[in-house]
PDB file of C-alpha atoms and ligand atoms in Angstrom:
ATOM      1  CA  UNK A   1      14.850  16.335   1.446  1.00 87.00           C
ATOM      2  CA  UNK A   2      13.871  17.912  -1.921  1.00 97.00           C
ATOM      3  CA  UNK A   3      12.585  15.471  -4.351  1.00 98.00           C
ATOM      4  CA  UNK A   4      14.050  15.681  -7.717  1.00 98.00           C
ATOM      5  CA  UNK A   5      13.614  14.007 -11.139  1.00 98.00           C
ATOM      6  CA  UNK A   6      16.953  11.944 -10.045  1.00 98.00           C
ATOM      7  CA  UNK A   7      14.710  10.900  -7.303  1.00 98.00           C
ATOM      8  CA  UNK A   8      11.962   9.432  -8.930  1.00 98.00           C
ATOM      9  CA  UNK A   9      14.636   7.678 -11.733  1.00 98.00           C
ATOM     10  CA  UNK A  10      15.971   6.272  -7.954  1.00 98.00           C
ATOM     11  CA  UNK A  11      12.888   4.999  -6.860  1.00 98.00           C
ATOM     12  CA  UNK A  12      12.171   3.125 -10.317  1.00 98.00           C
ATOM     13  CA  UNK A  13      15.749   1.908 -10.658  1.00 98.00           C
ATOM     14  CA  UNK A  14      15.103   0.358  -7.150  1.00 98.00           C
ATOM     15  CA  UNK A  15      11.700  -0.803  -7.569  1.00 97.00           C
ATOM     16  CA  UNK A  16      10.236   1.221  -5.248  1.00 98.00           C
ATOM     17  CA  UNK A  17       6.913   3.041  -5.618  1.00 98.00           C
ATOM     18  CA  UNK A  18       5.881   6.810  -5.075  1.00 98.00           C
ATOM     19  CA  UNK A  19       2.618   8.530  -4.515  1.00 98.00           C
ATOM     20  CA  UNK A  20       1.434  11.482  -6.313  1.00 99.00           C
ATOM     21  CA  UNK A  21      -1.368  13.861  -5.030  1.00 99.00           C
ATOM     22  CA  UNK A  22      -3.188  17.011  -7.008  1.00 99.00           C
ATOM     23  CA  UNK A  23      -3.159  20.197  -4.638  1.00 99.00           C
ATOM     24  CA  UNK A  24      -3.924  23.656  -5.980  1.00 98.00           C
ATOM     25  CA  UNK A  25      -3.033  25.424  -2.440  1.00 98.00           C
ATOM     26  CA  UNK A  26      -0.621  26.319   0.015  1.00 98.00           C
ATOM     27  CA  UNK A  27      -2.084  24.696   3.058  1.00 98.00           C
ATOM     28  CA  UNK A  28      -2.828  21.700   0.964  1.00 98.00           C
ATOM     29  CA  UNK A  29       1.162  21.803  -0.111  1.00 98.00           C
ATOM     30  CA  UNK A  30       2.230  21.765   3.229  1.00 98.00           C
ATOM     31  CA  UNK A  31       0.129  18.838   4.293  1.00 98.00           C
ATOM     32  CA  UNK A  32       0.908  16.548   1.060  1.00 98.00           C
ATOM     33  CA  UNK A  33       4.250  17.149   0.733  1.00 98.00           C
ATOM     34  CA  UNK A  34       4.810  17.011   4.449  1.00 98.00           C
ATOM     35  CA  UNK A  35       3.383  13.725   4.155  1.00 98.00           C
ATOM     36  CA  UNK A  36       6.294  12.552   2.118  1.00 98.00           C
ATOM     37  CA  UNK A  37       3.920  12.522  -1.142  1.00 98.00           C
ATOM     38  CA  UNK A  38       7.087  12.812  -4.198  1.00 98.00           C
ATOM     39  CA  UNK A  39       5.137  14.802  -6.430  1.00 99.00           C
ATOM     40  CA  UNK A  40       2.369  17.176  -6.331  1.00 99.00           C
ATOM     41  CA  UNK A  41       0.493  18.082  -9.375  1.00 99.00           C
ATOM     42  CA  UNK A  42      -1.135  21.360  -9.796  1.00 99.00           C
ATOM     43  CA  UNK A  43      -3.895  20.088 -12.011  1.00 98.00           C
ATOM     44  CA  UNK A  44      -6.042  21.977 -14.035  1.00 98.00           C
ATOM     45  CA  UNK A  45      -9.107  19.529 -12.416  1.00 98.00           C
ATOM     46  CA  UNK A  46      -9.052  22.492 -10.346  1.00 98.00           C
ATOM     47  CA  UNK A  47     -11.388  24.128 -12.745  1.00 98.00           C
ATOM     48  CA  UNK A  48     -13.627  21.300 -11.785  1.00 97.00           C
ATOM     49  CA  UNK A  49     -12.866  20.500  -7.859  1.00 97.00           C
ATOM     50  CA  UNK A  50     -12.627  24.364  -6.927  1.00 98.00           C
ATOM     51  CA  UNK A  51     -14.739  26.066  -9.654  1.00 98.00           C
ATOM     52  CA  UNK A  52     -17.130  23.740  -9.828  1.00 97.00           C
ATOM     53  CA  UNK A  53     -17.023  23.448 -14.035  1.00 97.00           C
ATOM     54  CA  UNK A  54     -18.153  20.135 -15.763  1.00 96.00           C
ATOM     55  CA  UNK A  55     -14.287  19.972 -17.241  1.00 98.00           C
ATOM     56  CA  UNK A  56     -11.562  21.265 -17.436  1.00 98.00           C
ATOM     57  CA  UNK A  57     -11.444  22.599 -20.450  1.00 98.00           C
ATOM     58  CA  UNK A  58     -12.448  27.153 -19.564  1.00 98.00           C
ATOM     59  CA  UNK A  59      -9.338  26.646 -16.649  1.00 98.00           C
ATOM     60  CA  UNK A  60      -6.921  29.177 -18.267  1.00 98.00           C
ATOM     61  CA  UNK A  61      -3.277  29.767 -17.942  1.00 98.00           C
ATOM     62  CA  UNK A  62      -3.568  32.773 -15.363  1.00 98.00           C
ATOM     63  CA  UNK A  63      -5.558  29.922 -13.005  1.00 98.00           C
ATOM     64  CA  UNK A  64      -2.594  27.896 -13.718  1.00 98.00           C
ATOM     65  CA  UNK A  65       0.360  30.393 -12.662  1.00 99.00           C
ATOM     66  CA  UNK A  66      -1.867  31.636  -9.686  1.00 98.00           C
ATOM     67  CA  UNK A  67      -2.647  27.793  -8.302  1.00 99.00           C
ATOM     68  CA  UNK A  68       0.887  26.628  -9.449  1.00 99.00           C
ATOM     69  CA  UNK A  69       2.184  30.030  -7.042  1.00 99.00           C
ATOM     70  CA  UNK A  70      -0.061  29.109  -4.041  1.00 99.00           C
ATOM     71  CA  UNK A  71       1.238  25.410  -4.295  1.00 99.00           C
ATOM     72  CA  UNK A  72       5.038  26.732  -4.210  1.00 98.00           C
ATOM     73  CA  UNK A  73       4.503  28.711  -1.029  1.00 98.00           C
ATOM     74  CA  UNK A  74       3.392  25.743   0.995  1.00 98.00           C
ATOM     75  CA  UNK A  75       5.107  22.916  -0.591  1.00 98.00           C
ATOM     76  CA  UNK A  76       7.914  21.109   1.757  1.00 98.00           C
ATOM     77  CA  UNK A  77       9.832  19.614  -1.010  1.00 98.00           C
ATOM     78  CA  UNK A  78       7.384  17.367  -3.241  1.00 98.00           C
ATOM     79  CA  UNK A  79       7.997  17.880  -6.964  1.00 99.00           C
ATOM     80  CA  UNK A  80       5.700  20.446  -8.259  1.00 99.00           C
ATOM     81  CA  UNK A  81       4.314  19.297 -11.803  1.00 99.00           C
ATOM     82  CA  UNK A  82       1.874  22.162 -13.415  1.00 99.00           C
ATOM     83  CA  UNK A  83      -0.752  21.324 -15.865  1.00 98.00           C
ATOM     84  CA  UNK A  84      -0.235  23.263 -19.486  1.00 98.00           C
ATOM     85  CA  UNK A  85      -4.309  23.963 -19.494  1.00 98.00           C
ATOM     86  CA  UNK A  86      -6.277  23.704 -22.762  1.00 98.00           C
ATOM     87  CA  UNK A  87      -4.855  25.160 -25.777  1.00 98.00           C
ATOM     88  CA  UNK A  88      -2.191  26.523 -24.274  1.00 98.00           C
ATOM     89  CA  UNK A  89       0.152  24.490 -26.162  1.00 97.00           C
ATOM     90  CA  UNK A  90      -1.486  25.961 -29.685  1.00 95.00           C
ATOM     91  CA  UNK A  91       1.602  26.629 -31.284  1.00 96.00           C
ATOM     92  CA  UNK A  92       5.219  26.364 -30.358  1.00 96.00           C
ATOM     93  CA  UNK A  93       6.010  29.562 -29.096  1.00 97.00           C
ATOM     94  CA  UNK A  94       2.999  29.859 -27.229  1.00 97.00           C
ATOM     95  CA  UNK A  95       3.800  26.553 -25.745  1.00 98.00           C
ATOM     96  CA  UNK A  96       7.297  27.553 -24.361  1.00 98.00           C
ATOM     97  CA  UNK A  97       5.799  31.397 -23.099  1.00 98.00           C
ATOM     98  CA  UNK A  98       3.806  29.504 -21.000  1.00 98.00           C
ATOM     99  CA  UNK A  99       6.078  26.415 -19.678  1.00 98.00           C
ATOM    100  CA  UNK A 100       7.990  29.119 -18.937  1.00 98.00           C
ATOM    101  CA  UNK A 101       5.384  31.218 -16.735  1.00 98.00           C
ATOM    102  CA  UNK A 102       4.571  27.927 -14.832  1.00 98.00           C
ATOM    103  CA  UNK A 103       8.240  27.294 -14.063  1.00 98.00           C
ATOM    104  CA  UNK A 104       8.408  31.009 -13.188  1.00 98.00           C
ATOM    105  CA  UNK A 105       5.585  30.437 -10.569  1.00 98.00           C
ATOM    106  CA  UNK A 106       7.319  27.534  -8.577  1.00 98.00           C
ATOM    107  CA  UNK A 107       6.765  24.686 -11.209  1.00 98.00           C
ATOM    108  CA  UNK A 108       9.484  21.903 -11.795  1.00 98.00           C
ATOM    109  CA  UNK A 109       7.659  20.309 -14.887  1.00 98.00           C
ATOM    110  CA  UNK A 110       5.032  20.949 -16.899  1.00 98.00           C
ATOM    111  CA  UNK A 111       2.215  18.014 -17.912  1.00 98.00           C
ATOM    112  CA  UNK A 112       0.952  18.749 -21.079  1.00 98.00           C
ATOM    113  CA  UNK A 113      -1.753  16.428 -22.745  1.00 98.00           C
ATOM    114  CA  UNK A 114       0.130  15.169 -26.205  1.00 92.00           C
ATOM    115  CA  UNK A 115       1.217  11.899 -27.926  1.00 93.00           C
ATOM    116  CA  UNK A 116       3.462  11.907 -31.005  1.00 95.00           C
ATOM    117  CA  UNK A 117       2.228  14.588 -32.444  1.00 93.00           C
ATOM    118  CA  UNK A 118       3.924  16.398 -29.911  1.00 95.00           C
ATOM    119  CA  UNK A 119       7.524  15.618 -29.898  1.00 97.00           C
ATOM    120  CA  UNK A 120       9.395  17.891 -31.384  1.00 97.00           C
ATOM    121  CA  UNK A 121       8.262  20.313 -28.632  1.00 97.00           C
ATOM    122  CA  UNK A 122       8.994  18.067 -26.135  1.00 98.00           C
ATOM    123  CA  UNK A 123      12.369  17.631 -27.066  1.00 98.00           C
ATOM    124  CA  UNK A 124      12.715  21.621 -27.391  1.00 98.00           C
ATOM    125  CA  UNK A 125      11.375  22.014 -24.076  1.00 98.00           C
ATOM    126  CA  UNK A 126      13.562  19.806 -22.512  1.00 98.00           C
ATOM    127  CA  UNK A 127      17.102  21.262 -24.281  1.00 98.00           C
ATOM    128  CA  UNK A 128      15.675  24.473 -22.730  1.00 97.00           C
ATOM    129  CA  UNK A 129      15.526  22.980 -19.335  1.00 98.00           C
ATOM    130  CA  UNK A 130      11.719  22.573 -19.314  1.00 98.00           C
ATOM    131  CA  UNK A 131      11.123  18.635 -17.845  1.00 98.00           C
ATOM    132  CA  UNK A 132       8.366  17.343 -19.520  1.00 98.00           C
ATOM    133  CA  UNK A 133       5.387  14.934 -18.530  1.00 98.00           C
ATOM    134  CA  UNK A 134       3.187  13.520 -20.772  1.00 98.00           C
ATOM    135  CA  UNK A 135      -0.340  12.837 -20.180  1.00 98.00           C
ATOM    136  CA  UNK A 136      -1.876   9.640 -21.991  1.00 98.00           C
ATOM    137  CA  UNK A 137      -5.052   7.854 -21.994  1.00 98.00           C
ATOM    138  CA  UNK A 138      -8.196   9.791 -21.244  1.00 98.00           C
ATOM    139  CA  UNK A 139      -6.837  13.227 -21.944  1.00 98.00           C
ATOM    140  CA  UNK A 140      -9.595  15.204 -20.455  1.00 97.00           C
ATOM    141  CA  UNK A 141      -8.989  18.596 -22.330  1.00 98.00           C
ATOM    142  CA  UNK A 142     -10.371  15.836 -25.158  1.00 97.00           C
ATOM    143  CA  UNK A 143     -13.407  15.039 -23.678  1.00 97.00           C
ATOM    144  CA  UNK A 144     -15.196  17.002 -26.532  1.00 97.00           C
ATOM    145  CA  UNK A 145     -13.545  14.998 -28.985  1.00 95.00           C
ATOM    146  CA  UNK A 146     -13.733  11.287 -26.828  1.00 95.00           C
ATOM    147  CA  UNK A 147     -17.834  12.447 -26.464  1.00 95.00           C
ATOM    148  CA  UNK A 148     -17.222  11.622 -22.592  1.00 95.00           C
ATOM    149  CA  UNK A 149     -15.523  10.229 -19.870  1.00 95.00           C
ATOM    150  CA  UNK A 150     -14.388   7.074 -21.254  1.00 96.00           C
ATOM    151  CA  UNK A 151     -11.606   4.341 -20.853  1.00 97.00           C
ATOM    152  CA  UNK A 152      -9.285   4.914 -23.363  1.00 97.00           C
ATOM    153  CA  UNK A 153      -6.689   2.102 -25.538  1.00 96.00           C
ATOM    154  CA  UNK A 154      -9.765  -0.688 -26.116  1.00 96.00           C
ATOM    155  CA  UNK A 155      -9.568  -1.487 -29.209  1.00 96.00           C
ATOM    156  CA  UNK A 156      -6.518  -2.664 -31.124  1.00 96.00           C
ATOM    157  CA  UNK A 157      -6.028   0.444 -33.171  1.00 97.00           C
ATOM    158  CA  UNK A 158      -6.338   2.882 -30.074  1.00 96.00           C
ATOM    159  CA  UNK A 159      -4.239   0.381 -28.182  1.00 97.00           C
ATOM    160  CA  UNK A 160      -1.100  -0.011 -30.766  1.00 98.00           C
ATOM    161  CA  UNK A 161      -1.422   4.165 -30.875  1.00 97.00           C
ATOM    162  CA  UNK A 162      -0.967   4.583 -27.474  1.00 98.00           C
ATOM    163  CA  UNK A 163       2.092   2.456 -27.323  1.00 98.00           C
ATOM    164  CA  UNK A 164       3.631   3.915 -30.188  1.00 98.00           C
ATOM    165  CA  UNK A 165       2.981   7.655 -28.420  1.00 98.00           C
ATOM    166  CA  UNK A 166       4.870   5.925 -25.306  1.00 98.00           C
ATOM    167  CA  UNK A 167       7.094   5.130 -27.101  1.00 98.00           C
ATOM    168  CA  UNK A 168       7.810   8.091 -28.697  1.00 98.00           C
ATOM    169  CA  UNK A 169       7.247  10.462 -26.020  1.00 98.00           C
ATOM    170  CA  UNK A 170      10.049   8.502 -24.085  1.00 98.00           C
ATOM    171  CA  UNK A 171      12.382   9.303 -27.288  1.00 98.00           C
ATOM    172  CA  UNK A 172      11.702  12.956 -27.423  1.00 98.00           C
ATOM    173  CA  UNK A 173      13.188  13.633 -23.730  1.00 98.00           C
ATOM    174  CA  UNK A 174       9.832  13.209 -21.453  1.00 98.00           C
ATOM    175  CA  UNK A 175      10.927  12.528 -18.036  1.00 98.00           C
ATOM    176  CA  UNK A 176       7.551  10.890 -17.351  1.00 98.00           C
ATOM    177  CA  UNK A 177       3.947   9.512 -18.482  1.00 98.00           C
ATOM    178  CA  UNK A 178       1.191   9.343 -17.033  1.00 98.00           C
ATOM    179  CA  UNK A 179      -1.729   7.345 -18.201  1.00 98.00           C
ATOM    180  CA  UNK A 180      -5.182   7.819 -17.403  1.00 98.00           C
ATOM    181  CA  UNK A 181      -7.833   5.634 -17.857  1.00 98.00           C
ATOM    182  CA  UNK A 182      -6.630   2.761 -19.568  1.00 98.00           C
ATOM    183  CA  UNK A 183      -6.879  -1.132 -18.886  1.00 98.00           C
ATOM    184  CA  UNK A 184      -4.888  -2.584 -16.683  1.00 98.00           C
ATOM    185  CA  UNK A 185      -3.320  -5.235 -18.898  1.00 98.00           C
ATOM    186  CA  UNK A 186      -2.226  -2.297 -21.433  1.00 98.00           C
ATOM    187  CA  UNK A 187      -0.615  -0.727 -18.464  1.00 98.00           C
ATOM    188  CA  UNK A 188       1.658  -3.360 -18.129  1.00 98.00           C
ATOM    189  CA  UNK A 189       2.315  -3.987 -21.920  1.00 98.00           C
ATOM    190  CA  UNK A 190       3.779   0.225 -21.639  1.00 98.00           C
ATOM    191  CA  UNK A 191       5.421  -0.542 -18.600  1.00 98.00           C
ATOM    192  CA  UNK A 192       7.656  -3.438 -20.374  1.00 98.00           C
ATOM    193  CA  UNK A 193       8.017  -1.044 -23.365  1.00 97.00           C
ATOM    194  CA  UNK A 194       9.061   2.586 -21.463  1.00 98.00           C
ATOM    195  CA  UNK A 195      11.930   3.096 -19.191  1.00 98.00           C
ATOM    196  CA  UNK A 196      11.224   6.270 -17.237  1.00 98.00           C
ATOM    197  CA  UNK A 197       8.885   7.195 -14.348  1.00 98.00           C
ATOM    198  CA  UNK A 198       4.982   5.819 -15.441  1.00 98.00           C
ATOM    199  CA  UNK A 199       2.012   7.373 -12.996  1.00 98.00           C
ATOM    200  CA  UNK A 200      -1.431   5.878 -13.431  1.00 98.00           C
ATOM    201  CA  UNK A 201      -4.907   6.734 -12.935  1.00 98.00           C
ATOM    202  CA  UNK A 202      -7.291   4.260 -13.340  1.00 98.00           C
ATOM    203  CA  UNK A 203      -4.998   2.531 -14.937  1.00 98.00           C
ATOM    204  CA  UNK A 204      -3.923  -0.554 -12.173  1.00 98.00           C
ATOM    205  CA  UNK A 205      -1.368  -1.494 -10.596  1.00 98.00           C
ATOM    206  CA  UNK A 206       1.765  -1.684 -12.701  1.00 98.00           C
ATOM    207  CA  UNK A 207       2.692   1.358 -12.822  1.00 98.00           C
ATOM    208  CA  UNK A 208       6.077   3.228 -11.018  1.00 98.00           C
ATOM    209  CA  UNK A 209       2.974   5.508  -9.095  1.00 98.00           C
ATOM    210  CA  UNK A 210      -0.082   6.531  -8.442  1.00 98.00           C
ATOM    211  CA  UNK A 211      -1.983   9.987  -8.745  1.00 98.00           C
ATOM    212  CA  UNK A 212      -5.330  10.877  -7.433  1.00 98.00           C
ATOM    213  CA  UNK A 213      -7.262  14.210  -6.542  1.00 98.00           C
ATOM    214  CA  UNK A 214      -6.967  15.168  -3.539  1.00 98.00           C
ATOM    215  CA  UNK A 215     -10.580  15.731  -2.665  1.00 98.00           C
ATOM    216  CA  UNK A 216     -11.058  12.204  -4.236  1.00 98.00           C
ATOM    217  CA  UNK A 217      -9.466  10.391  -1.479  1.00 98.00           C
ATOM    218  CA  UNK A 218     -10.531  12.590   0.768  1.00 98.00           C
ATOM    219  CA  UNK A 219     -14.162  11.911   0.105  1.00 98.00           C
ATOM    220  CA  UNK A 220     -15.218  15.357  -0.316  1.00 97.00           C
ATOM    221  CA  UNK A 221     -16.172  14.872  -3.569  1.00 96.00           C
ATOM    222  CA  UNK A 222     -20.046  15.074  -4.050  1.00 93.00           C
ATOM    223  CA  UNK A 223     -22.221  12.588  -6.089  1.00 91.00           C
ATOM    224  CA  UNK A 224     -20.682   9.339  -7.394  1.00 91.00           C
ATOM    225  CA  UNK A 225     -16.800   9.005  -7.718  1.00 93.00           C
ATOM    226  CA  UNK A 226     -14.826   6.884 -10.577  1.00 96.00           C
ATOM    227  CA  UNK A 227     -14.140   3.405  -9.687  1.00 96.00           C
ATOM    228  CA  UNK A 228     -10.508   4.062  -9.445  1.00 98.00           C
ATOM    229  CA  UNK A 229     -10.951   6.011  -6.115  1.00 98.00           C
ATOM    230  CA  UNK A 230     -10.559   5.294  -2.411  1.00 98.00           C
ATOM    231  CA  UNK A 231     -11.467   7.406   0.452  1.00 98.00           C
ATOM    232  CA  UNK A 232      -8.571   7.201   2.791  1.00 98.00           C
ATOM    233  CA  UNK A 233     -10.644   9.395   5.591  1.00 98.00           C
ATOM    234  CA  UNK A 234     -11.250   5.537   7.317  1.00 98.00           C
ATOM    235  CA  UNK A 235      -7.685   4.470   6.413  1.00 98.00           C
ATOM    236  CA  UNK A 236      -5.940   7.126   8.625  1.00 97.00           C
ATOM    237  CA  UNK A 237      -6.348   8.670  12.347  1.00 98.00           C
ATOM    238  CA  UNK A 238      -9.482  10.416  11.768  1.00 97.00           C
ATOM    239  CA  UNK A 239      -7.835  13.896  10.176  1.00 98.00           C
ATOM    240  CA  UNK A 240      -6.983  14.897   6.379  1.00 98.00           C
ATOM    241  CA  UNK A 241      -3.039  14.694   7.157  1.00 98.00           C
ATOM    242  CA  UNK A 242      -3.585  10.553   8.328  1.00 98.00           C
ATOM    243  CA  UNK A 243      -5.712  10.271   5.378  1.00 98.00           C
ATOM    244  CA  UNK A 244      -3.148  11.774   2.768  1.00 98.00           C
ATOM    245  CA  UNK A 245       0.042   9.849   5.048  1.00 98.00           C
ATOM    246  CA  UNK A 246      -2.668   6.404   4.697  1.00 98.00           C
ATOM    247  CA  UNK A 247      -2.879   7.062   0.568  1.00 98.00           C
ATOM    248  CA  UNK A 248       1.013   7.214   0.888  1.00 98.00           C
ATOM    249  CA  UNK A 249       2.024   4.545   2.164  1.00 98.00           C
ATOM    250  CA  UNK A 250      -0.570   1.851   0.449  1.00 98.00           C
ATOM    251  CA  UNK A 251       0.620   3.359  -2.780  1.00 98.00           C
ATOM    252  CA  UNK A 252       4.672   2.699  -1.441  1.00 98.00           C
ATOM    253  CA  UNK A 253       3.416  -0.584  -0.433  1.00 98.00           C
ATOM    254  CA  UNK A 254       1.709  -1.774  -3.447  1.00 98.00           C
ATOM    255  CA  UNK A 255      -1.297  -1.989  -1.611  1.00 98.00           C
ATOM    256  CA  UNK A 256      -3.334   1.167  -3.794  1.00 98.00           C
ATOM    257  CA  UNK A 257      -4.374   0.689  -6.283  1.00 98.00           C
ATOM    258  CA  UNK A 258      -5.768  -2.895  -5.889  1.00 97.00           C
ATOM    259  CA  UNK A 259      -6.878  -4.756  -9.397  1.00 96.00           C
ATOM    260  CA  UNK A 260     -10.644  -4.111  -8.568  1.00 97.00           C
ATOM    261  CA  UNK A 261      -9.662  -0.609  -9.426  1.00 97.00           C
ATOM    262  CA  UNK A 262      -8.749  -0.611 -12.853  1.00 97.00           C
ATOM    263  CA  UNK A 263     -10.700  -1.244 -16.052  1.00 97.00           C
ATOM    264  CA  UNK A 264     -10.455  -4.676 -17.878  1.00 93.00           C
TER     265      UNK A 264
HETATM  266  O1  LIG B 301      -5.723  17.631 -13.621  1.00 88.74           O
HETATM  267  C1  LIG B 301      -5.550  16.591 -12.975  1.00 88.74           C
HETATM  268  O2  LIG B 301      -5.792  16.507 -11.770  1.00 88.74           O
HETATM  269  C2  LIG B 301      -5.038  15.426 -13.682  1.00 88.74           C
HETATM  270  C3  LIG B 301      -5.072  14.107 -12.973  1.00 88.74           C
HETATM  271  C4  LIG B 301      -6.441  13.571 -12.936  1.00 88.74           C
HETATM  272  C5  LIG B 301      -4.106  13.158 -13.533  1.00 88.74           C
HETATM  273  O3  LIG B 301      -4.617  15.537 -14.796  1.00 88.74           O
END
C-alpha cells in the first residue's frame, strides 16, 4: 500500500501513531519502508551522518536531488519528504525551482525550516501542488544563529512564538510540523492548538509521530548521542531490518518515545 498524505490525516483522525525514519539510500529505502515506516525523510543530516560535516548547513541542493533520487529507487511505498537544504529557500522563485527539482527526483513533500515568516510561500507551494512540512524548534540550518545545539521554546517569548508559527503554518496550507527539540509540555500545548499531522524529535510523547536518524537508532553513530535516542539493535532479532521493524512498532504503540526522552 502507498502511503499518502490522506493516510497520515487517517491515522491522526483515528488516533493512531506512525513512525518516521531519515534514509538517504536505496537499500536503506527498501528496508524502512518495507518495514511499514509511513514516511521517510531524506534529510539534509546527511551532510553530517554520510559526510561527516559538523552541520548541516554546506549540504547543497544537488546532494539533495541525488539522495532524494537514491531514496525513490528503493522505497516500497513510505512517503518520501525531502529536506529544502540551507538557503535554498532565499527568495521565492528560488524556493519553488527547487521544491520542484526535489519532487522531480521522487519527493512527495518538501520540509523546509520556516515559521511565519514563511507563509505566503507555503501557501503558493501548496496551490502549485507542492505539500509542505514545516520544521520547528531547533532548526538546525540555525545553529549559527541559536550559537548551538540547544532546546528551543524555553522561555515565554520563544514559547508564545512558536505557537503562533504553528499556528500559522497550519493556516497557510502545511500538511505537517515537525518540532524538534522542544519541551515536552509545549508539545502538548501545539498539539491542542494544530490539527494536522505533528512529528517530534526530542520533543516527547504527544505528538501524531516520531522521527529519528536512522544511524541513531541503529547505534552506529560514534561519540555521545542526544538524549532523545534509542538504539533499537537490542530491541529487534539481532539485524538492522528487526531493529528498524522494533523502532516501528514502539512508536505505533506509544511505547517510543518514553517521557525520560524529552526535555523539561
Ligand atoms: O535532517 C534531518 O534528519 C532532520 C531530522 C533530524 C528531523 O531534519
Amino acid at each position: 500500500m502507498n502511503i499518502t498524505l490522506s493516510t497520515l490525516n487517517k491515522r491522526k483522525a483515528e488516533g493512531q501513531k506512525f513512525s518516521c525514519l531519515t534514509a538517504y539510500d536505496s537499500t536503506f529505502a527498501n528496508i524502512v519502508s518495507s518495514a511499514g515506516v509511513e514516511v521517510i525523510l531524506v534529510g539534509d543530516s546527511l551532510g553530517m551522518v554520510l559526510q561527516g560535516k559538523d552541520s548541516t548547513v554546506p549540504v547543497t541542493m544537488e546532494e539533495m536531488i541525488y539522495h532524494t533520487t537514491c531514496v525513490s529507487r528503493g522505497n516500497q511505498g513510505s512517503l518520501i519528504m525531502a529536506d529544502m537544504p540551507f538557503m535554498s529557500c532565499a527568495t521565492e522563485e528560488q524556493t519553488f525551482e527547487n521544491a520542484a527539482k526535489l519532487m522531480r527526483a521522487g519527493g512527495h513533500l518538501v520540509k523546509v525550516e520556516g515559521g511565519s515568516w514563511f507563509t505566503g510561500t507555503i501557501s503558493k507551494l501548496t496551490e502549485r501542488g507542492i505539500p509542505v512540512c514545516v520544521h520547528l524548534g531547533l532548526t538546525p540550518q540555525s545553529v549559527n544563529k541559536f550559537g548551538g545545539y540547544k532546546v528551543q521554546g524555553r522561555d515565554d517569548a520563544s514559547r508564545a512564538a512558536l505557537l503562533q508559527d504553528s499556528i500559522d503554518a497550519e493556516k497557510a496550507g502545511a500538511a505537517i510540523l515537525l518540532y524538534e527539540c522542544i519541551p515536552s509540555e509545549l508539545m502538548e500545548e501545539v498539539m491542542s492548538n494544530v490539527s494536522i499531522p505533528v512529528i517530534g524529535i526530542g520533543a516527547g510523547p504527544a505528538s501524531d509521530a516520531q522521527v529519528l536518524v536512522l544511524h541513531d537508532m541503529l547505534g552506529a553513530t560514534p561519540g555521545k548521542v542526544a538524549k532523545f535516542v534509542h538504539n533499537f539493535m537490542p530491541d529487534g532479532d539481532g539485524t538492522i531490518q528487526g531493529a528498524v521493524a522494533a523502532y516501528h512498532q514502539a512508536v505505533k504503540d506509544g511505547n517510543f518515545p518514553k517521557p525520560e526522552h524529552g526535555f523539561a
